[in-house]
PDB file of C-alpha atoms in Angstrom:
ATOM      1  CA  MET Q   1      10.009  -1.409 -19.382  1.00  0.00           C
ATOM      2  CA  VAL Q   2       6.721  -1.875 -17.491  1.00  0.00           C
ATOM      3  CA  LEU Q   3       4.913   1.008 -15.746  1.00  0.00           C
ATOM      4  CA  LEU Q   4       3.342  -0.138 -12.477  1.00  0.00           C
ATOM      5  CA  ILE Q   5       0.661   2.110 -11.048  1.00  0.00           C
ATOM      6  CA  ASP Q   6      -0.692   1.625  -7.489  1.00  0.00           C
ATOM      7  CA  VAL Q   7      -3.615   3.994  -6.812  1.00  0.00           C
ATOM      8  CA  GLY Q   8      -4.343   4.493  -3.116  1.00  0.00           C
ATOM      9  CA  ASN Q   9      -6.698   6.825  -1.303  1.00  0.00           C
ATOM     10  CA  SER Q  10      -3.834   9.259  -0.422  1.00  0.00           C
ATOM     11  CA  ASN Q  11      -1.159   8.643  -3.025  1.00  0.00           C
ATOM     12  CA  ILE Q  12      -0.509   7.228  -6.470  1.00  0.00           C
ATOM     13  CA  VAL Q  13       2.754   5.306  -6.569  1.00  0.00           C
ATOM     14  CA  LEU Q  14       4.297   4.691  -9.970  1.00  0.00           C
ATOM     15  CA  GLY Q  15       7.059   2.140 -10.453  1.00  0.00           C
ATOM     16  CA  LEU Q  16       9.268   1.420 -13.474  1.00  0.00           C
ATOM     17  CA  ALA Q  17      10.273  -2.221 -13.773  1.00  0.00           C
ATOM     18  CA  GLU Q  18      12.720  -3.929 -16.035  1.00  0.00           C
ATOM     19  CA  ASP Q  19      14.045  -7.515 -15.984  1.00  0.00           C
ATOM     20  CA  GLY Q  20      11.867  -8.386 -13.029  1.00  0.00           C
ATOM     21  CA  GLN Q  21      13.145  -5.519 -10.866  1.00  0.00           C
ATOM     22  CA  ILE Q  22      11.661  -2.191  -9.907  1.00  0.00           C
ATOM     23  CA  GLN Q  23      14.210   0.409 -10.996  1.00  0.00           C
ATOM     24  CA  LYS Q  24      12.550   3.716 -10.054  1.00  0.00           C
ATOM     25  CA  THR Q  25       9.464   4.989  -8.230  1.00  0.00           C
ATOM     26  CA  PHE Q  26       7.473   8.247  -8.261  1.00  0.00           C
ATOM     27  CA  ARG Q  27       4.653   9.498  -6.073  1.00  0.00           C
ATOM     28  CA  LEU Q  28       1.618  11.705  -6.889  1.00  0.00           C
ATOM     29  CA  LYS Q  29      -1.234  12.839  -4.663  1.00  0.00           C
ATOM     30  CA  SER Q  30      -4.556  11.105  -5.224  1.00  0.00           C
ATOM     31  CA  VAL Q  31      -6.987  13.863  -6.037  1.00  0.00           C
ATOM     32  CA  LEU Q  32     -10.554  12.837  -6.890  1.00  0.00           C
ATOM     33  CA  SER Q  33     -11.396  16.076  -8.673  1.00  0.00           C
ATOM     34  CA  LYS Q  34      -8.491  15.865 -11.172  1.00  0.00           C
ATOM     35  CA  THR Q  35      -9.334  15.256 -14.772  1.00  0.00           C
ATOM     36  CA  SER Q  36      -7.659  12.767 -17.022  1.00  0.00           C
ATOM     37  CA  ASP Q  37      -5.896  15.657 -18.807  1.00  0.00           C
ATOM     38  CA  GLU Q  38      -4.497  16.950 -15.466  1.00  0.00           C
ATOM     39  CA  TYR Q  39      -3.160  13.419 -14.660  1.00  0.00           C
ATOM     40  CA  TYR Q  40      -1.766  13.281 -18.185  1.00  0.00           C
ATOM     41  CA  PHE Q  41       0.334  16.405 -17.710  1.00  0.00           C
ATOM     42  CA  GLN Q  42       1.688  14.995 -14.463  1.00  0.00           C
ATOM     43  CA  ILE Q  43       2.560  11.606 -15.908  1.00  0.00           C
ATOM     44  CA  ARG Q  44       3.717  12.727 -19.353  1.00  0.00           C
ATOM     45  CA  PRO Q  45       7.343  13.520 -18.341  1.00  0.00           C
ATOM     46  CA  ILE Q  46       7.770   9.966 -17.040  1.00  0.00           C
ATOM     47  CA  LEU Q  47       6.260   8.450 -20.174  1.00  0.00           C
ATOM     48  CA  GLU Q  48       8.519  10.570 -22.390  1.00  0.00           C
ATOM     49  CA  ALA Q  49      11.673   9.878 -20.427  1.00  0.00           C
ATOM     50  CA  TYR Q  50      11.498   6.052 -20.320  1.00  0.00           C
ATOM     51  CA  PRO Q  51      10.865   3.331 -22.922  1.00  0.00           C
ATOM     52  CA  ILE Q  52       7.577   2.063 -21.469  1.00  0.00           C
ATOM     53  CA  GLN Q  53       6.152  -0.901 -23.294  1.00  0.00           C
ATOM     54  CA  ASP Q  54       3.305  -1.948 -21.023  1.00  0.00           C
ATOM     55  CA  ILE Q  55       1.156  -0.629 -18.099  1.00  0.00           C
ATOM     56  CA  ILE Q  56      -0.659  -2.288 -15.236  1.00  0.00           C
ATOM     57  CA  ILE Q  57      -2.831  -0.517 -12.687  1.00  0.00           C
ATOM     58  CA  SER Q  58      -3.946  -1.594  -9.213  1.00  0.00           C
ATOM     59  CA  SER Q  59      -6.475   0.779  -7.698  1.00  0.00           C
ATOM     60  CA  VAL Q  60      -8.840   1.214  -4.728  1.00  0.00           C
ATOM     61  CA  VAL Q  61     -10.227   4.508  -6.163  1.00  0.00           C
ATOM     62  CA  PRO Q  62     -12.463   3.748  -9.155  1.00  0.00           C
ATOM     63  CA  ILE Q  63     -12.800   7.426 -10.294  1.00  0.00           C
ATOM     64  CA  ILE Q  64      -8.990   7.749 -10.517  1.00  0.00           C
ATOM     65  CA  THR Q  65      -8.757   4.371 -12.337  1.00  0.00           C
ATOM     66  CA  SER Q  66     -11.139   5.714 -14.937  1.00  0.00           C
ATOM     67  CA  ALA Q  67      -9.068   8.994 -15.306  1.00  0.00           C
ATOM     68  CA  LEU Q  68      -5.814   7.128 -15.700  1.00  0.00           C
ATOM     69  CA  LYS Q  69      -7.307   4.701 -18.214  1.00  0.00           C
ATOM     70  CA  LYS Q  70      -8.400   7.652 -20.322  1.00  0.00           C
ATOM     71  CA  VAL Q  71      -4.857   9.033 -20.194  1.00  0.00           C
ATOM     72  CA  PHE Q  72      -3.422   5.957 -21.878  1.00  0.00           C
ATOM     73  CA  VAL Q  73      -6.367   5.324 -24.273  1.00  0.00           C
ATOM     74  CA  ASN Q  74      -6.750   8.943 -25.424  1.00  0.00           C
ATOM     75  CA  HIS Q  75      -3.114  10.010 -25.554  1.00  0.00           C
ATOM     76  CA  TYR Q  76      -1.211   6.796 -26.332  1.00  0.00           C
ATOM     77  CA  GLY Q  77      -3.851   4.555 -27.970  1.00  0.00           C
ATOM     78  CA  THR Q  78      -3.223   1.698 -25.533  1.00  0.00           C
ATOM     79  CA  THR Q  79      -5.385   0.124 -22.845  1.00  0.00           C
ATOM     80  CA  PRO Q  80      -3.551  -0.667 -19.556  1.00  0.00           C
ATOM     81  CA  LEU Q  81      -4.003  -3.954 -17.774  1.00  0.00           C
ATOM     82  CA  ILE Q  82      -6.221  -3.194 -14.759  1.00  0.00           C
ATOM     83  CA  MET Q  83      -6.531  -5.381 -11.675  1.00  0.00           C
ATOM     84  CA  GLY Q  84     -10.010  -6.837 -11.649  1.00  0.00           C
ATOM     85  CA  PRO Q  85     -12.101  -9.675 -13.024  1.00  0.00           C
ATOM     86  CA  GLY Q  86     -10.261 -11.828 -15.500  1.00  0.00           C
ATOM     87  CA  ILE Q  87      -6.807 -10.932 -14.157  1.00  0.00           C
ATOM     88  CA  LYS Q  88      -4.735 -13.877 -12.882  1.00  0.00           C
ATOM     89  CA  THR Q  89      -3.201 -13.073  -9.453  1.00  0.00           C
ATOM     90  CA  GLY Q  90      -1.975 -16.379  -8.102  1.00  0.00           C
ATOM     91  CA  VAL Q  91      -3.774 -15.502  -4.884  1.00  0.00           C
ATOM     92  CA  GLN Q  92      -6.687 -17.407  -3.397  1.00  0.00           C
ATOM     93  CA  LEU Q  93      -9.214 -15.437  -1.402  1.00  0.00           C
ATOM     94  CA  LYS Q  94     -10.542 -17.491   1.494  1.00  0.00           C
ATOM     95  CA  VAL Q  95     -12.945 -14.945   2.912  1.00  0.00           C
ATOM     96  CA  ASP Q  96     -16.728 -14.429   3.077  1.00  0.00           C
ATOM     97  CA  ASP Q  97     -16.961 -12.163  -0.021  1.00  0.00           C
ATOM     98  CA  PRO Q  98     -13.880 -12.280  -2.270  1.00  0.00           C
ATOM     99  CA  LYS Q  99     -15.304  -9.477  -4.427  1.00  0.00           C
ATOM    100  CA  THR Q 100     -14.771  -6.976  -1.618  1.00  0.00           C
ATOM    101  CA  VAL Q 101     -11.040  -7.624  -1.222  1.00  0.00           C
ATOM    102  CA  GLY Q 102      -9.050  -4.567  -2.353  1.00  0.00           C
ATOM    103  CA  ALA Q 103      -6.495  -4.798  -5.137  1.00  0.00           C
ATOM    104  CA  ASP Q 104      -3.793  -3.501  -2.763  1.00  0.00           C
ATOM    105  CA  ILE Q 105      -4.308  -6.380  -0.426  1.00  0.00           C
ATOM    106  CA  ILE Q 106      -4.072  -8.911  -3.255  1.00  0.00           C
ATOM    107  CA  CYS Q 107      -0.861  -7.264  -4.467  1.00  0.00           C
ATOM    108  CA  ASP Q 108       0.670  -7.391  -0.955  1.00  0.00           C
ATOM    109  CA  VAL Q 109      -0.071 -11.142  -0.715  1.00  0.00           C
ATOM    110  CA  ALA Q 110       1.188 -11.804  -4.253  1.00  0.00           C
ATOM    111  CA  ALA Q 111       4.504 -10.082  -3.391  1.00  0.00           C
ATOM    112  CA  LEU Q 112       5.294 -12.661  -0.754  1.00  0.00           C
ATOM    113  CA  LYS Q 113       5.487 -15.545  -3.171  1.00  0.00           C
ATOM    114  CA  GLY Q 114       9.026 -16.934  -2.767  1.00  0.00           C
ATOM    115  CA  LEU Q 115       9.623 -14.832   0.343  1.00  0.00           C
ATOM    116  CA  ALA Q 116       7.421 -16.379   2.993  1.00  0.00           C
ATOM    117  CA  ASP Q 117       5.020 -19.314   3.041  1.00  0.00           C
ATOM    118  CA  GLU Q 118       3.110 -17.826   5.987  1.00  0.00           C
ATOM    119  CA  ALA Q 119       3.201 -14.260   7.237  1.00  0.00           C
ATOM    120  CA  ILE Q 120       1.537 -11.192   8.586  1.00  0.00           C
ATOM    121  CA  ILE Q 121       1.664  -8.073   6.450  1.00  0.00           C
ATOM    122  CA  VAL Q 122       1.256  -4.681   8.113  1.00  0.00           C
ATOM    123  CA  ASP Q 123       0.318  -2.116   5.498  1.00  0.00           C
ATOM    124  CA  LEU Q 124       0.540   1.417   6.925  1.00  0.00           C
ATOM    125  CA  GLY Q 125      -1.284   3.720   4.555  1.00  0.00           C
ATOM    126  CA  THR Q 126      -4.511   5.676   4.616  1.00  0.00           C
ATOM    127  CA  ALA Q 127      -5.793   2.700   6.615  1.00  0.00           C
ATOM    128  CA  THR Q 128      -3.648   0.430   8.659  1.00  0.00           C
ATOM    129  CA  LYS Q 129      -4.164  -3.135   7.506  1.00  0.00           C
ATOM    130  CA  TYR Q 130      -3.109  -6.352   9.230  1.00  0.00           C
ATOM    131  CA  ILE Q 131      -3.154  -9.070   6.527  1.00  0.00           C
ATOM    132  CA  TYR Q 132      -2.725 -12.779   7.127  1.00  0.00           C
ATOM    133  CA  GLN Q 133      -1.620 -15.043   4.323  1.00  0.00           C
ATOM    134  CA  LYS Q 134      -0.486 -18.681   4.095  1.00  0.00           C
ATOM    135  CA  ASN Q 135       0.846 -20.226   0.878  1.00  0.00           C
ATOM    136  CA  GLN Q 136      -0.604 -17.471  -1.316  1.00  0.00           C
ATOM    137  CA  VAL Q 137      -4.032 -17.871   0.333  1.00  0.00           C
ATOM    138  CA  PHE Q 138      -5.475 -14.671   1.858  1.00  0.00           C
ATOM    139  CA  HIS Q 139      -7.300 -15.660   4.994  1.00  0.00           C
ATOM    140  CA  GLY Q 140      -8.408 -12.237   6.241  1.00  0.00           C
ATOM    141  CA  VAL Q 141      -7.433  -8.768   7.425  1.00  0.00           C
ATOM    142  CA  SER Q 142      -7.984  -6.331  10.317  1.00  0.00           C
ATOM    143  CA  ILE Q 143      -8.433  -2.757   9.226  1.00  0.00           C
ATOM    144  CA  ALA Q 144      -7.907   0.314  11.434  1.00  0.00           C
ATOM    145  CA  PRO Q 145      -7.868   4.057  10.764  1.00  0.00           C
ATOM    146  CA  GLY Q 146      -4.527   5.112   9.378  1.00  0.00           C
ATOM    147  CA  ILE Q 147      -2.050   7.241  11.296  1.00  0.00           C
ATOM    148  CA  THR Q 148      -2.597  10.429   9.242  1.00  0.00           C
ATOM    149  CA  ILE Q 149      -6.385  10.348   9.275  1.00  0.00           C
ATOM    150  CA  SER Q 150      -6.363   9.580  12.961  1.00  0.00           C
ATOM    151  CA  MET Q 151      -4.361  12.697  13.632  1.00  0.00           C
ATOM    152  CA  GLN Q 152      -6.517  14.740  11.358  1.00  0.00           C
ATOM    153  CA  ALA Q 153      -9.615  13.565  13.195  1.00  0.00           C
ATOM    154  CA  LEU Q 154      -8.017  14.625  16.488  1.00  0.00           C
ATOM    155  CA  VAL Q 155      -7.089  18.084  15.215  1.00  0.00           C
ATOM    156  CA  ASN Q 156     -10.422  18.634  13.554  1.00  0.00           C
ATOM    157  CA  ARG Q 157     -12.394  17.797  16.652  1.00  0.00           C
ATOM    158  CA  ALA Q 158     -10.183  19.426  19.291  1.00  0.00           C
ATOM    159  CA  ALA Q 159     -10.206  23.210  18.941  1.00  0.00           C
ATOM    160  CA  LEU Q 160      -6.950  23.842  20.778  1.00  0.00           C
ATOM    161  CA  LEU Q 161      -4.846  21.057  19.247  1.00  0.00           C
ATOM    162  CA  PRO Q 162      -2.752  21.965  16.187  1.00  0.00           C
ATOM    163  CA  SER Q 163      -1.725  19.840  13.273  1.00  0.00           C
ATOM    164  CA  VAL Q 164       1.886  18.706  13.781  1.00  0.00           C
ATOM    165  CA  GLU Q 165       4.655  17.208  11.620  1.00  0.00           C
ATOM    166  CA  LEU Q 166       5.026  13.481  12.076  1.00  0.00           C
ATOM    167  CA  ILE Q 167       8.434  13.374  13.670  1.00  0.00           C
ATOM    168  CA  CYS Q 168       9.162  10.988  16.516  1.00  0.00           C
ATOM    169  CA  PRO Q 169       9.805  12.817  19.855  1.00  0.00           C
ATOM    170  CA  LYS Q 170      12.621  11.782  22.143  1.00  0.00           C
ATOM    171  CA  LYS Q 171      10.304  10.833  25.009  1.00  0.00           C
ATOM    172  CA  VAL Q 172       6.913   9.160  25.334  1.00  0.00           C
ATOM    173  CA  ILE Q 173       5.746  11.725  27.926  1.00  0.00           C
ATOM    174  CA  GLY Q 174       5.464  15.011  26.059  1.00  0.00           C
ATOM    175  CA  THR Q 175       6.270  18.329  27.691  1.00  0.00           C
ATOM    176  CA  ASN Q 176       4.551  20.560  25.187  1.00  0.00           C
ATOM    177  CA  THR Q 177       1.558  20.284  22.917  1.00  0.00           C
ATOM    178  CA  ILE Q 178       3.506  19.383  19.772  1.00  0.00           C
ATOM    179  CA  THR Q 179       5.599  16.618  21.322  1.00  0.00           C
ATOM    180  CA  SER Q 180       2.582  15.336  23.242  1.00  0.00           C
ATOM    181  CA  ILE Q 181       0.577  14.853  19.987  1.00  0.00           C
ATOM    182  CA  GLN Q 182       3.600  13.348  18.177  1.00  0.00           C
ATOM    183  CA  SER Q 183       4.094  10.927  21.003  1.00  0.00           C
ATOM    184  CA  GLY Q 184       0.449   9.871  21.187  1.00  0.00           C
ATOM    185  CA  VAL Q 185       0.187   9.479  17.382  1.00  0.00           C
ATOM    186  CA  LEU Q 186       3.444   7.690  16.683  1.00  0.00           C
ATOM    187  CA  PHE Q 187       4.124   5.666  19.831  1.00  0.00           C
ATOM    188  CA  GLY Q 188       0.420   4.909  19.983  1.00  0.00           C
ATOM    189  CA  ALA Q 189       0.513   3.626  16.399  1.00  0.00           C
ATOM    190  CA  ALA Q 190       3.550   1.468  17.126  1.00  0.00           C
ATOM    191  CA  SER Q 191       1.846   0.036  20.192  1.00  0.00           C
ATOM    192  CA  GLN Q 192      -1.267  -0.721  18.135  1.00  0.00           C
ATOM    193  CA  VAL Q 193       0.943  -2.559  15.612  1.00  0.00           C
ATOM    194  CA  ASP Q 194       2.635  -4.549  18.309  1.00  0.00           C
ATOM    195  CA  GLY Q 195      -0.652  -5.318  20.030  1.00  0.00           C
ATOM    196  CA  MET Q 196      -2.375  -6.507  16.843  1.00  0.00           C
ATOM    197  CA  ILE Q 197       0.634  -8.609  15.835  1.00  0.00           C
ATOM    198  CA  ASN Q 198       0.593 -10.315  19.236  1.00  0.00           C
ATOM    199  CA  ARG Q 199      -3.126 -10.915  19.120  1.00  0.00           C
ATOM    200  CA  ILE Q 200      -2.972 -12.420  15.610  1.00  0.00           C
ATOM    201  CA  LYS Q 201      -0.045 -14.679  16.600  1.00  0.00           C
ATOM    202  CA  GLU Q 202      -1.988 -15.788  19.702  1.00  0.00           C
ATOM    203  CA  GLU Q 203      -5.198 -16.417  17.712  1.00  0.00           C
ATOM    204  CA  LEU Q 204      -3.228 -18.553  15.190  1.00  0.00           C
ATOM    205  CA  ASN Q 205      -1.049 -20.108  17.865  1.00  0.00           C
ATOM    206  CA  GLN Q 206       1.961 -19.151  15.757  1.00  0.00           C
ATOM    207  CA  ASN Q 207       4.514 -17.214  17.743  1.00  0.00           C
ATOM    208  CA  ASP Q 208       7.232 -17.405  15.119  1.00  0.00           C
ATOM    209  CA  LEU Q 209       5.333 -15.896  12.191  1.00  0.00           C
ATOM    210  CA  LYS Q 210       7.298 -13.497   9.974  1.00  0.00           C
ATOM    211  CA  VAL Q 211       5.929  -9.958   9.862  1.00  0.00           C
ATOM    212  CA  TYR Q 212       6.398  -7.659   6.883  1.00  0.00           C
ATOM    213  CA  ALA Q 213       5.704  -3.945   6.911  1.00  0.00           C
ATOM    214  CA  THR Q 214       4.936  -1.704   3.969  1.00  0.00           C
ATOM    215  CA  GLY Q 215       3.103   1.485   3.146  1.00  0.00           C
ATOM    216  CA  GLY Q 216       4.002   5.177   3.166  1.00  0.00           C
ATOM    217  CA  LEU Q 217       4.327   5.419   6.982  1.00  0.00           C
ATOM    218  CA  ALA Q 218       6.116   2.106   7.628  1.00  0.00           C
ATOM    219  CA  GLY Q 219       9.503   3.825   7.819  1.00  0.00           C
ATOM    220  CA  LEU Q 220       8.300   5.949  10.718  1.00  0.00           C
ATOM    221  CA  ILE Q 221       6.631   3.155  12.722  1.00  0.00           C
ATOM    222  CA  VAL Q 222       8.796   0.052  12.215  1.00  0.00           C
ATOM    223  CA  PRO Q 223      11.696   1.380  14.344  1.00  0.00           C
ATOM    224  CA  LEU Q 224       9.330   2.110  17.204  1.00  0.00           C
ATOM    225  CA  CYS Q 225       7.862  -1.412  17.380  1.00  0.00           C
ATOM    226  CA  LYS Q 226       8.941  -4.072  19.828  1.00  0.00           C
ATOM    227  CA  ASN Q 227       8.160  -6.902  17.474  1.00  0.00           C
ATOM    228  CA  GLU Q 228      10.564  -7.613  14.593  1.00  0.00           C
ATOM    229  CA  LEU Q 229       9.110  -6.329  11.339  1.00  0.00           C
ATOM    230  CA  ILE Q 230      10.794  -6.633   7.939  1.00  0.00           C
ATOM    231  CA  HIS Q 231      10.305  -3.315   6.118  1.00  0.00           C
ATOM    232  CA  LEU Q 232       9.703  -3.747   2.415  1.00  0.00           C
ATOM    233  CA  LYS Q 233       9.089  -0.285   0.990  1.00  0.00           C
ATOM    234  CA  ASP Q 234       7.676  -1.286  -2.407  1.00  0.00           C
ATOM    235  CA  LEU Q 235       5.818  -4.491  -1.434  1.00  0.00           C
ATOM    236  CA  THR Q 236       2.591  -3.535  -3.203  1.00  0.00           C
ATOM    237  CA  LEU Q 237       4.428  -2.693  -6.421  1.00  0.00           C
ATOM    238  CA  GLN Q 238       6.409  -5.910  -6.211  1.00  0.00           C
ATOM    239  CA  GLY Q 239       3.196  -7.794  -6.022  1.00  0.00           C
ATOM    240  CA  LEU Q 240       1.768  -5.897  -8.922  1.00  0.00           C
ATOM    241  CA  LEU Q 241       4.824  -6.731 -10.943  1.00  0.00           C
ATOM    242  CA  LYS Q 242       4.448 -10.455 -10.130  1.00  0.00           C
ATOM    243  CA  ILE Q 243       0.814 -10.289 -11.199  1.00  0.00           C
ATOM    244  CA  TYR Q 244       1.794  -8.628 -14.451  1.00  0.00           C
ATOM    245  CA  GLU Q 245       4.400 -11.345 -15.157  1.00  0.00           C
ATOM    246  CA  LEU Q 246       1.881 -14.088 -14.361  1.00  0.00           C
ATOM    247  CA  ASN Q 247      -0.564 -12.643 -16.900  1.00  0.00           C
ATOM    248  CA  GLN Q 248       2.125 -12.435 -19.551  1.00  0.00           C
ATOM    249  CA  LYS Q 249       2.897 -16.134 -19.080  1.00  0.00           C
ATOM    250  CA  GLU Q 250      -0.835 -16.905 -19.389  1.00  0.00           C
ATOM    251  CA  GLN Q 251      -0.868 -15.246 -22.843  1.00  0.00           C
ATOM    252  CA  LEU Q 252       2.007 -17.364 -24.144  1.00  0.00           C
TER     253      LEU Q 252
END
């Protein structure tokens, strides 16, 4: 069994994979101040409950990468495979500075091998990313503030506006403060997604491009969009698994 770890700015998603399939997932909060020992006590029940033989980490938070590496080196005597230089991904990076491309983006693109030759990926996480790939070549991305941090910025800067639960209201025009904020945040995010998809398709002159959605907030936004989006909940982990399998083949 392989333990897949996707470290994002808001959450750490752990996946257990066997026979090329993700069997189970777990989520932890990404906390910069946590020590490796604190992460160890969170992860230990998973490690003790399942026959894990290998570990691979994709991360956009270096300090958490270091803490997790210490967990496995200090407590289990094993060094996890970490996305970075020397790791085969199967993804070409056709951008100005390939070194700046996040591991999460590379995993998202890798996941589409065998699913779509050409596609847009909308990754709705801490940031909202609009990724364009063709034949496993990453051609670029648009990055916008994520839904949660946009709402937090609104609440922090507007004294009379409260933080609200992200639940879709029944109407676009709100009749109280809570539904008004929910409408603006969620319908506004869906409209941004639709608008960006349309602009990318127009720029590429490709009206029939497939669009995939992933990320922690995709389940909320996809039903509100007018474009057709294929929701793949564990897309980043699927890509990480494909990268792991590719590197195992390279070692044979």
